[in-house]
Short mmCIF file of C-alpha atoms and ligand atoms in Angstrom, two decimals:
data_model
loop_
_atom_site.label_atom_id
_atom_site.label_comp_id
_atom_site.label_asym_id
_atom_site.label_seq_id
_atom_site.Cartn_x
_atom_site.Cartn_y
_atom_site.Cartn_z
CA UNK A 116 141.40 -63.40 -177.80
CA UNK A 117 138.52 -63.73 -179.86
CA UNK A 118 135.42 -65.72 -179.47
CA UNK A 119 132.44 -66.63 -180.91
CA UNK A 120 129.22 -68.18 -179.49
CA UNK A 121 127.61 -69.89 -181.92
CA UNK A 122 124.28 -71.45 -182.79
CA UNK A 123 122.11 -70.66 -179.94
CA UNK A 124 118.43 -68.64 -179.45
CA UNK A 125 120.14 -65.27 -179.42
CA UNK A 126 117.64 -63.14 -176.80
CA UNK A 127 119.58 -59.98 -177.69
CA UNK A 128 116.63 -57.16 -175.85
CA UNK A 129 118.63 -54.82 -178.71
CA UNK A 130 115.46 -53.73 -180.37
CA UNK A 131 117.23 -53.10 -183.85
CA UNK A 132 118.55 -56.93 -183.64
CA UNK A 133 115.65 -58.76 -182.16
CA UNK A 134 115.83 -62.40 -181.41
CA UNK A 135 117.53 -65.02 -183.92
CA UNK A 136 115.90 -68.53 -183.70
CA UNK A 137 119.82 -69.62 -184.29
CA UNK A 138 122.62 -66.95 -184.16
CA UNK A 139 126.24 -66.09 -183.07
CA UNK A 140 127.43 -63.59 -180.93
CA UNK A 141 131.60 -62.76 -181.75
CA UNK A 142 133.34 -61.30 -178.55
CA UNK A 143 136.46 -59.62 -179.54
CA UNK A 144 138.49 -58.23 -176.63
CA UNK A 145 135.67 -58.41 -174.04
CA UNK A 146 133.30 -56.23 -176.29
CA UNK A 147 130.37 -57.87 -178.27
CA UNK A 148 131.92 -57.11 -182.28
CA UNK A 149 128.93 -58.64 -184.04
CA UNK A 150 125.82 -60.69 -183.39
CA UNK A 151 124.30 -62.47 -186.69
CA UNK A 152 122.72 -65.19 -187.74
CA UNK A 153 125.64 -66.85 -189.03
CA UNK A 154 129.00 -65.04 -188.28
CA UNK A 155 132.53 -66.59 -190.07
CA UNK A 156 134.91 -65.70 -187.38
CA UNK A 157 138.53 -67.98 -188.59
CA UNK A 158 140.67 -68.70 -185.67
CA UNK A 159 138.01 -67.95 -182.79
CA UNK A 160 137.86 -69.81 -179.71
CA UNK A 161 134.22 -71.27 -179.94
CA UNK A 162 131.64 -71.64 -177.49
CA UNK A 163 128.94 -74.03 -178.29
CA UNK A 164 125.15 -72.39 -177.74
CA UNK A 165 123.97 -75.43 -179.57
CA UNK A 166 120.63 -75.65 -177.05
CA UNK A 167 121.42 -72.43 -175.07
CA UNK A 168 119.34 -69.04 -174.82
CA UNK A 169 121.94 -66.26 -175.16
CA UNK A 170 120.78 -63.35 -173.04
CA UNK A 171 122.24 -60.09 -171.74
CA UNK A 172 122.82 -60.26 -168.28
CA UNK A 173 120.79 -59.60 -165.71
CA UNK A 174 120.91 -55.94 -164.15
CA UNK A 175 119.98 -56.21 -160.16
CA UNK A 176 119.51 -52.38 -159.27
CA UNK A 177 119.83 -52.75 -155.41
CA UNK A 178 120.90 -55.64 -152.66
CA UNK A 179 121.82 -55.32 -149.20
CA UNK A 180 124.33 -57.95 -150.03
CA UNK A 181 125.83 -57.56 -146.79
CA UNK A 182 122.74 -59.48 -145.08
CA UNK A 183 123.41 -62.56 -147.02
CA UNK A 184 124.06 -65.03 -143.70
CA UNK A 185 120.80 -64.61 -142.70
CA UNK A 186 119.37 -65.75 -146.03
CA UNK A 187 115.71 -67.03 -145.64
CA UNK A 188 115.29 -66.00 -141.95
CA UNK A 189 113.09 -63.47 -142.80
CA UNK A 190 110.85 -64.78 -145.29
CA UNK A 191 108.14 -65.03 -142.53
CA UNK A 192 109.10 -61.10 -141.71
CA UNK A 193 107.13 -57.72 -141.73
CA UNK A 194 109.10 -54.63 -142.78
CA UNK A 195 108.83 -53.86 -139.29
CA UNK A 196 110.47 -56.76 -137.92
CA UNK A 197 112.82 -56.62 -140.98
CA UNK A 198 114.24 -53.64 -139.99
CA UNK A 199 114.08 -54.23 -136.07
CA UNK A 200 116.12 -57.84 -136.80
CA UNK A 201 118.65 -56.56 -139.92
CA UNK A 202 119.33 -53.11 -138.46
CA UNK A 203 118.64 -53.54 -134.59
CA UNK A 204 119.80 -56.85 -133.80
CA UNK A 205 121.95 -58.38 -135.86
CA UNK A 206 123.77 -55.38 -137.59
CA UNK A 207 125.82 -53.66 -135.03
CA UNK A 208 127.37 -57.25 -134.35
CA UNK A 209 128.55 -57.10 -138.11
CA UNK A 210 132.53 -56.86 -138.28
CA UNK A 211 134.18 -55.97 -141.33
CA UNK A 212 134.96 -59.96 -141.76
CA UNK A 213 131.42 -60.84 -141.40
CA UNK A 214 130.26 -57.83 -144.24
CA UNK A 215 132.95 -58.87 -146.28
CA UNK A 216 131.86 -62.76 -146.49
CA UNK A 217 128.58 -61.36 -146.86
CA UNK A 218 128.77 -59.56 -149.93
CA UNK A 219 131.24 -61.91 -151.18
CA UNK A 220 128.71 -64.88 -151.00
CA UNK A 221 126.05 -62.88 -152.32
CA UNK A 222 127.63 -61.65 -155.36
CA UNK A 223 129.14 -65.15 -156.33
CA UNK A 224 125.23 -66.41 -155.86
CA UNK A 225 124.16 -63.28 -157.92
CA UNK A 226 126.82 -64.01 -160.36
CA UNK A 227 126.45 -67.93 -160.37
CA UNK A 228 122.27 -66.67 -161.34
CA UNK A 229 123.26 -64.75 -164.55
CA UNK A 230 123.48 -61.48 -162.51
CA UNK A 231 126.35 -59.65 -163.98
CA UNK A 232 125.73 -56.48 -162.87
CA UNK A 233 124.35 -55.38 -159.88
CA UNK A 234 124.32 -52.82 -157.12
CA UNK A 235 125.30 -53.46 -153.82
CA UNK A 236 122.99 -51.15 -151.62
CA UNK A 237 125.33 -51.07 -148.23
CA UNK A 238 123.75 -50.02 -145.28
CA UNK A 239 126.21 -51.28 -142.16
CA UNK A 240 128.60 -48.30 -143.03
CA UNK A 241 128.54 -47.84 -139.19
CA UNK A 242 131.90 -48.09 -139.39
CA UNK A 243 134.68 -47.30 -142.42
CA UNK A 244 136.42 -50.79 -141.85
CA UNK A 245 132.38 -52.19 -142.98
CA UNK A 246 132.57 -49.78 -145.71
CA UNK A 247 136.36 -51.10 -146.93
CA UNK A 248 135.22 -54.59 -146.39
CA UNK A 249 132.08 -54.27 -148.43
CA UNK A 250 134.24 -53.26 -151.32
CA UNK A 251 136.83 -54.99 -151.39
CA UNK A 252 134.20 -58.35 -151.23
CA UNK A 253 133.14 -57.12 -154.78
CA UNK A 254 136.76 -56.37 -155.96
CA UNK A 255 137.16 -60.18 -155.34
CA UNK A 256 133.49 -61.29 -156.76
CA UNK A 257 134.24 -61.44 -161.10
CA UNK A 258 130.84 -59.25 -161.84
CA UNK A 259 130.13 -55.90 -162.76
CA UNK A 260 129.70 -54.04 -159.01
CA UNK A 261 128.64 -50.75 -157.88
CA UNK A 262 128.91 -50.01 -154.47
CA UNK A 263 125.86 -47.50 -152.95
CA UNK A 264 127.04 -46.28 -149.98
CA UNK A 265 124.68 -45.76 -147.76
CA UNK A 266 124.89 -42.82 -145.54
CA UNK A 267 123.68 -42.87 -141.80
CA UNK A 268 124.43 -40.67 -139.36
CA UNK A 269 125.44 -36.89 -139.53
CA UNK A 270 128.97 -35.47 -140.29
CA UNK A 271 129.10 -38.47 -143.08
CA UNK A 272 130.87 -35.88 -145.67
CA UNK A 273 134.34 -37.10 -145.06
CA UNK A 274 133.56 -40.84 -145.18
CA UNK A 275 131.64 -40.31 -148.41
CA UNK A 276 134.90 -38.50 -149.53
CA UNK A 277 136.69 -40.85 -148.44
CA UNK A 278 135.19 -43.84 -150.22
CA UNK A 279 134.77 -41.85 -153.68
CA UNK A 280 138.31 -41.72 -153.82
CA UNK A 281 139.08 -45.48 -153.40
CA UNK A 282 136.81 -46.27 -156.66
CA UNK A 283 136.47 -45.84 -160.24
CA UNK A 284 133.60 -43.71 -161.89
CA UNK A 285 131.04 -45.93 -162.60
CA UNK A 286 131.57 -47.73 -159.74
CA UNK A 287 130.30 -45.91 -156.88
CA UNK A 288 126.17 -44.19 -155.86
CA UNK A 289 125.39 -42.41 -152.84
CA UNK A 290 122.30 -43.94 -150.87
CA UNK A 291 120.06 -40.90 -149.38
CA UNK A 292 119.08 -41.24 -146.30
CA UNK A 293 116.04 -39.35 -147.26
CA UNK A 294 113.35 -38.82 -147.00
CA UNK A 295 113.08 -41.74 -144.28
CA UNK A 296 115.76 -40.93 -142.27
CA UNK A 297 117.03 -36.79 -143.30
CA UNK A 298 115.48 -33.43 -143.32
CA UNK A 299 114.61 -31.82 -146.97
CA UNK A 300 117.80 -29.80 -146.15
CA UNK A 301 119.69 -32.65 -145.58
CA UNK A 302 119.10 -34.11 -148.32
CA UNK A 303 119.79 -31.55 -150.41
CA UNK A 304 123.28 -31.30 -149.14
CA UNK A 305 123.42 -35.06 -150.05
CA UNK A 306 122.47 -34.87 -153.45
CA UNK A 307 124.65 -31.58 -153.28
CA UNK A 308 127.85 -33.38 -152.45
CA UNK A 309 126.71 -36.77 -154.79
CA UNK A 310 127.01 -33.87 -157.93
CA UNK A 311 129.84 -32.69 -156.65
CA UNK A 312 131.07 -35.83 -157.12
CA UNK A 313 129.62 -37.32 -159.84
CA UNK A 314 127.73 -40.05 -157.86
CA UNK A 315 123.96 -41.33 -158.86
CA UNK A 316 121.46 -41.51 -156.05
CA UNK A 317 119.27 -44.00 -154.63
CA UNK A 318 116.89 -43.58 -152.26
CA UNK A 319 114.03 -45.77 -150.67
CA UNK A 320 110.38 -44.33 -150.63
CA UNK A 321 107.34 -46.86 -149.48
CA UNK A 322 103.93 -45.91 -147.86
CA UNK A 323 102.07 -43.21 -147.96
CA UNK A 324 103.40 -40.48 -145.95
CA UNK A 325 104.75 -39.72 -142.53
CA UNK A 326 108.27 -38.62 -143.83
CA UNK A 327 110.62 -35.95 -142.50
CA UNK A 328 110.02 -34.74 -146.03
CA UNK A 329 106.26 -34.14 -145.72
CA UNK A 330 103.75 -36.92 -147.43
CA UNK A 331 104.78 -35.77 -151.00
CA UNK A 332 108.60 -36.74 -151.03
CA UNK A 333 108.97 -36.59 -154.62
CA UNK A 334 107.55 -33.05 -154.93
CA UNK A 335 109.13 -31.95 -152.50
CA UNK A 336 112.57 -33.16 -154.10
CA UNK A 337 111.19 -31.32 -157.12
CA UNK A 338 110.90 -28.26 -156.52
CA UNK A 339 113.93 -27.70 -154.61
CA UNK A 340 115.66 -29.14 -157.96
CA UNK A 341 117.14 -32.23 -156.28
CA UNK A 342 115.36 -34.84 -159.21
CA UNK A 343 117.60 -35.38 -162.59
CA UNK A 344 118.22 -38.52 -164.62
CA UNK A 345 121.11 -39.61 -161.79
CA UNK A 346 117.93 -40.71 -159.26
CA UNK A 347 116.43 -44.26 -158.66
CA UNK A 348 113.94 -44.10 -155.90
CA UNK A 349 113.77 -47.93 -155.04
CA UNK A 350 110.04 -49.33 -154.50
CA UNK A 351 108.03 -46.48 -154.57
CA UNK A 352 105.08 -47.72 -153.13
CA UNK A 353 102.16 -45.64 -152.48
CA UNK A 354 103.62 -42.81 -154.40
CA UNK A 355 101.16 -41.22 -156.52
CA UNK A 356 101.22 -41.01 -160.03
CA UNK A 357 101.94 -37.19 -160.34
CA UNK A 358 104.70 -37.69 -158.26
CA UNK A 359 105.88 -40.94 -160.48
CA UNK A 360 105.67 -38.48 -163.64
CA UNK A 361 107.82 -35.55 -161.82
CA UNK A 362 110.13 -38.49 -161.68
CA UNK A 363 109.70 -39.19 -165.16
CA UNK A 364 110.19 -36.11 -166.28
CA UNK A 365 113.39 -35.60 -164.30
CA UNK A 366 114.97 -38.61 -166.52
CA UNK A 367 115.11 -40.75 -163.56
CA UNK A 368 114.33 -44.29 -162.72
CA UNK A 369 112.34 -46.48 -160.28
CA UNK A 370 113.78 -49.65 -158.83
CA UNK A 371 110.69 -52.74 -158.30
CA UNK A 372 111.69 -55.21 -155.13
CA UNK A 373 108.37 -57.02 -156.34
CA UNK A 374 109.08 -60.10 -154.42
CA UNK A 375 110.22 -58.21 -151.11
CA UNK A 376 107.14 -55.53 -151.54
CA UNK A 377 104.82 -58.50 -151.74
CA UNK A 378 106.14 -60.51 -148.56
CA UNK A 379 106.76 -57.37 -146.42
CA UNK A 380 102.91 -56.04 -147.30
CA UNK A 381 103.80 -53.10 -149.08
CA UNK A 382 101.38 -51.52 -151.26
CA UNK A 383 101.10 -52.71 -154.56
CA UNK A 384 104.23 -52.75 -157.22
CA UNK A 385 104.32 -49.49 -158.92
CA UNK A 386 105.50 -51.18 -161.78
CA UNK A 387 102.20 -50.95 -164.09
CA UNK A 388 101.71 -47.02 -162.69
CA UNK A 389 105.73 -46.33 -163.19
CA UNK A 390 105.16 -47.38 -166.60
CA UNK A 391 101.73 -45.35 -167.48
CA UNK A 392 103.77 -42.52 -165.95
CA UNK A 393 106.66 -42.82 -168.63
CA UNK A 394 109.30 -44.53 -166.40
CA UNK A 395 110.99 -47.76 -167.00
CA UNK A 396 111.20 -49.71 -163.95
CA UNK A 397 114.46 -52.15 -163.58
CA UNK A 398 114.13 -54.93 -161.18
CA UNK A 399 115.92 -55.45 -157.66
CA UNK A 400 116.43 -58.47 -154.81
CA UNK A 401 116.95 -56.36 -151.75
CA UNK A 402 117.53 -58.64 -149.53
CA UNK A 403 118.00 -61.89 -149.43
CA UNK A 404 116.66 -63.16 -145.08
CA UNK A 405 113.64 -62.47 -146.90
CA UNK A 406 113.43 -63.02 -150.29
CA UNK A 407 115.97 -65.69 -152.98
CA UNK A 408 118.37 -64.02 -154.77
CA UNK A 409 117.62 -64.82 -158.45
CA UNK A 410 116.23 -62.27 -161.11
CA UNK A 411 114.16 -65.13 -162.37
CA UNK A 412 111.98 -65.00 -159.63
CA UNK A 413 112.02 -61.08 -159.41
CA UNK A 414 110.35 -61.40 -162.92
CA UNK A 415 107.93 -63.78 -162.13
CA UNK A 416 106.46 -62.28 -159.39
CA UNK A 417 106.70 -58.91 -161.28
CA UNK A 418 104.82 -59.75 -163.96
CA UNK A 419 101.94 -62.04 -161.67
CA UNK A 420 101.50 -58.53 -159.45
CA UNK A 421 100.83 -56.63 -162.78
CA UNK A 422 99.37 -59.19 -164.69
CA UNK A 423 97.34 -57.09 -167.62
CA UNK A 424 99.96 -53.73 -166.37
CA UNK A 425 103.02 -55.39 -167.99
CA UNK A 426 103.98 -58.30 -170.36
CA UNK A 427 106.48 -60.65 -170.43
CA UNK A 428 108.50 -58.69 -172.76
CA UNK A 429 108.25 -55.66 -170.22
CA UNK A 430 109.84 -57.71 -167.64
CA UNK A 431 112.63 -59.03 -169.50
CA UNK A 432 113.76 -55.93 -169.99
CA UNK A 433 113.36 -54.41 -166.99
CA UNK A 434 115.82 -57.08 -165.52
CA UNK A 435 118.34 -56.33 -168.33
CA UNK A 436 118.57 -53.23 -170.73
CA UNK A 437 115.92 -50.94 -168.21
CA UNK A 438 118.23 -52.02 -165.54
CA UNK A 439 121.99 -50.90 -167.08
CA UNK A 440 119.80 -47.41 -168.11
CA UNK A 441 118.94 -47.00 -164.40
CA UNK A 442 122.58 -47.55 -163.41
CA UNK A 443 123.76 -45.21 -166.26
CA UNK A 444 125.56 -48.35 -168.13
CA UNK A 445 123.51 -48.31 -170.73
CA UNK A 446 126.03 -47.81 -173.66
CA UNK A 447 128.52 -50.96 -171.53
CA UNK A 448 125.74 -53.53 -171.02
CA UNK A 449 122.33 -54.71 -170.71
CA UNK A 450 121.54 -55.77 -174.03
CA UNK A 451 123.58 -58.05 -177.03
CA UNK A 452 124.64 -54.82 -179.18
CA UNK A 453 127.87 -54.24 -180.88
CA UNK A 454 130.27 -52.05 -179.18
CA UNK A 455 128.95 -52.91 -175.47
CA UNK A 456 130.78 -55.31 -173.68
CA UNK A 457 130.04 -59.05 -173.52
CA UNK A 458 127.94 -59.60 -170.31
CA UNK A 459 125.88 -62.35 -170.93
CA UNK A 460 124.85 -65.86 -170.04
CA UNK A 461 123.72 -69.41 -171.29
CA UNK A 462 120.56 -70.73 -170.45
CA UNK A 463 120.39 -74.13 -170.77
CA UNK A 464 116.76 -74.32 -173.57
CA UNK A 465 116.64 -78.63 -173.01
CA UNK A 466 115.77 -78.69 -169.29
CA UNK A 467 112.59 -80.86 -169.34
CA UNK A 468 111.12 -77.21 -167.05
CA UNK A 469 111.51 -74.90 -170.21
CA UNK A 470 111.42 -77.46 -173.25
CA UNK A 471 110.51 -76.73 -176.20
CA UNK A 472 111.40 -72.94 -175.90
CA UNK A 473 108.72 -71.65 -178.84
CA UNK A 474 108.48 -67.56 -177.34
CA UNK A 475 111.88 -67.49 -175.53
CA UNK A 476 110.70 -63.80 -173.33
CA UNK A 477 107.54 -65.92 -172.38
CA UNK A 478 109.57 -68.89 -171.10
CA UNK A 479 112.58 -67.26 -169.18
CA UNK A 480 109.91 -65.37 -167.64
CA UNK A 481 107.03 -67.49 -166.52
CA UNK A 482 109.43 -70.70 -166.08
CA UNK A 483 112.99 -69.60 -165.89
CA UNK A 484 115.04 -70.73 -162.70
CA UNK A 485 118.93 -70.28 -161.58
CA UNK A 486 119.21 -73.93 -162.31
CA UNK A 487 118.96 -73.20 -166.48
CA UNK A 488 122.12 -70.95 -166.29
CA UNK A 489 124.92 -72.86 -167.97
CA UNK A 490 127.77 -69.81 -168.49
CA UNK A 491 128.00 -66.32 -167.25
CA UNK A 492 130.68 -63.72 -169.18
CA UNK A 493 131.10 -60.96 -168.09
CA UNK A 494 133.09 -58.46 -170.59
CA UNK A 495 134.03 -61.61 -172.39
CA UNK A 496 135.51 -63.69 -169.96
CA UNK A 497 134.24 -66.71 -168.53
CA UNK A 498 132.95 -66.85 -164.91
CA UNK A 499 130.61 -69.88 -164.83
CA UNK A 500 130.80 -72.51 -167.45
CA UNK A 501 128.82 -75.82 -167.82
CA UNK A 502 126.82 -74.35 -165.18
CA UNK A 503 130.14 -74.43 -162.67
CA UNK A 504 131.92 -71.23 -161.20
CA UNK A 505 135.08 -70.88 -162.77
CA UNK A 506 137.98 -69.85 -159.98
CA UNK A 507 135.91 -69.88 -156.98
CA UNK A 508 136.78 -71.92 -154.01
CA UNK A 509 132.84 -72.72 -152.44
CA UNK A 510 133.60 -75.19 -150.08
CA UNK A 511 135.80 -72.55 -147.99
CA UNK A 512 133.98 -69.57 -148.13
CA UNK A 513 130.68 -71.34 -147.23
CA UNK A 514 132.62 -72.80 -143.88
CA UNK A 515 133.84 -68.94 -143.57
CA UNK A 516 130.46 -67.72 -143.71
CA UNK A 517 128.74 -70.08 -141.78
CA UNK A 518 131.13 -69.50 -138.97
CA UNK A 519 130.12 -65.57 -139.33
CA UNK A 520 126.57 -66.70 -139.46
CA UNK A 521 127.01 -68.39 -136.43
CA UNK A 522 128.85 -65.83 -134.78
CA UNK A 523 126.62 -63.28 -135.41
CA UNK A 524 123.60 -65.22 -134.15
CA UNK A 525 125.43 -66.46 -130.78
CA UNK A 526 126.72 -62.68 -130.12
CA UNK A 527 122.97 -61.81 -131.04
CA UNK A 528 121.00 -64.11 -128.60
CA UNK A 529 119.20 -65.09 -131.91
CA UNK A 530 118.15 -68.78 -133.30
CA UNK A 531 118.61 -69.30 -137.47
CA UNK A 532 116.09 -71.83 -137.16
CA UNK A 533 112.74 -69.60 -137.72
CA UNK A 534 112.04 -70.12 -134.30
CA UNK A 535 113.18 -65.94 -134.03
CA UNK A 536 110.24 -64.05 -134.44
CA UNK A 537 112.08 -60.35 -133.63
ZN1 ZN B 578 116.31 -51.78 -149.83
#
């Protein structure tokens, strides 16, 4: 099945193709086959972009999806009470139901926000039933997943081994529990085993020292060899800028939580510094008690924290083509170029909030919002259209989830209401 989306503001972040005022985009067996400013495509199915922004995807480069219950809870919250609510509390009352509505919900509301690819950071792998659950949520979500498992614990070699062989290539990173929570030895048999079997890494560095790693965790990763191209430290915070160049020079990538960072009092984004010190940040939600779950935002706040560090332009890409390079997907997605596969949405450009688009990177980025996103594809197939999910029954899984929710909070001795100050 062929089809071509025609006559919209084609935002295709492929620098060789630019942006067309009005252009087509012809899908042919999930893969983008051309994009033009006038295609002749006999016998297509047609989707009307008449008034639509065609844009990549978004690319959301880590989410703890499984906290999605608890969405907006936390908004109040330092990292320190983050962590002592999410991991202390409510977490080890998490059963594999409860992380499986979790991460379902969140990557429908991902999805339903133009996020077609994303990483699900998991972190309640107390337990392989959580881990089983976790993935089998994003087998049922339509989007482009990875699942990150996140290691805790020692003797984690035969779950990790485990889990590998339930999933496809591209579909599977290790989280590190370094340098916050491992030895530098530790870690190296992590990154050890994640070659072994083919797995990126992720790993989360903020603050300024105090790690079982020593105060320069990036250096120290250096020079035992443990940096390549296959390693997103998320935030990044606080790390200095020699250490953001070793990084750099490894080929790797940095992951920006800029709206999380801000709210949790982090030190600055690194995003201006990542890029003076050759990186290409992508963009990430982490999680979702404390922060909304919609790239739009992420870029907002990215570019307001770096106002003068970054442009619009910057930011745009970060959440799309910067995004599928830090996930290794660059030649499948993240930008409108022939031969990748069709992930991308429909903005809707007549919404009285963006009207008249004139610089279409400028607009989705200082005034974008969830509400302008019409259609998501993802490899050519329609998951939201006319700004409805397609094959997704809401009303049930929000009664599901609210019962988990609910659940949770009873077992947890906790009130919803931001009257819980953990
Ligand atoms: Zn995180």
């Amino acid at each position: 099945m062929n089809t071509l989306v025609r006559g919209g503001l084609v935002v295709s972040m492929d620098p060789a193709v630019g942006t067309l005022a009005r252009g087509d985009v012809l899908v042919e067996d999930g893969r983008i086959a051309a994009v033009g400013s006038s295609i002749d495509a006999a016998g297509a199915e047609i989707v009307d972009a008449t008034g639509k922004i065609v844009l990549p995807g978004f690319v959301d480069t880590h989410r703890h999806t499984w906290q999605t219950a608890f969405r907006g809870v936390g908004a109040d919250w330092t990292f320190d009470q983050y962590r002592a609510a999410m991991h202390g509390t409510l977490g080890p009352h998490y059963r594999p139901e409860d992380v499986y509505l979790g991460n379902l919900l969140g990557r429908i509301e991902a999805l339903s926000s133009g996020v077609t690819t994303m990483l699900d950071w998991f972190h309640r792998a107390d337990r392989p039933e959580n881990a089983d659950a976790a993935i089998q949520a994003l087998r049922d979500a339509p989007g482009r997943s990875i699942f990150c498992y996140g290691a805790a614990g020692p003797d984690i070699e035969p779950e990790i081994r485990r889990v590998r062989a339930l999933l496809p290539d591209d579909d599977m990173a290790l989280g590190l529990r370094g340098p916050v929570m491992s030895t530098l030895d530790e870690t190296a048999a992590d990154v050890a085993l994640a070659r072994e079997l083919g797995l990126r890494v992720s790993l989360h560095v903020h603050g300024t020292g105090g790690w079982p790693h020593g105060d320069r965790p990036i250096a120290a990763m250096r020079d035992r060899g443990l940096l390549d191209d296959r390693t997103t430290v998320v935030h990044g915070n606080g790390l200095s800028d020699d250490q953001l160049a070793m990084l750099a020079d490894a080929g790797g990538s940095v992951s920006v939580s800029p709206d999380v960072e801000l709210k949790m009092g982090f030190e600055p984004p690194v995003t201006g510094r990542a890029l003076a010190a050759g990186l290409r940040p992508s963009l990430s939600i982490d999680d979702c008690p404390s922060a909304g779950g919609d790239m739009f935002s992420a870029m907002r706040t990215a570019l307001a924290a770096e106002r003068g560090a970054v442009t619009t332009r910057d930011v745009l890409a970060f959440a799309t083509l910067d995004g599928a390079r830090a996930l290794g997907l660059e030649a499948r997605t993240g930008s409108l170029t022939v031969g990748k596969d069709a992930d991308f949405v429909l903005l809707d450009a007549e919404d009285p909030s963006v009207f008249p688009v004139g610089d279409a990177a400028g607009t989705i980025v200082a005034a974008g919002h969830p509400g302008l996103v019409d259609s998501v594809f993802v490899a050519g197939r329609a998951v939201k259209r006319h700004g409805r999910l397609l094959d997704v029954d809401l009303p049930k899984l929000r009664a599901r989830l609210l019962e988990s929710r609910d659940r949770i909070a009873e077992a947890a001795g906790i009130a919803v209401d931001g009257s819980w100050v953990p």
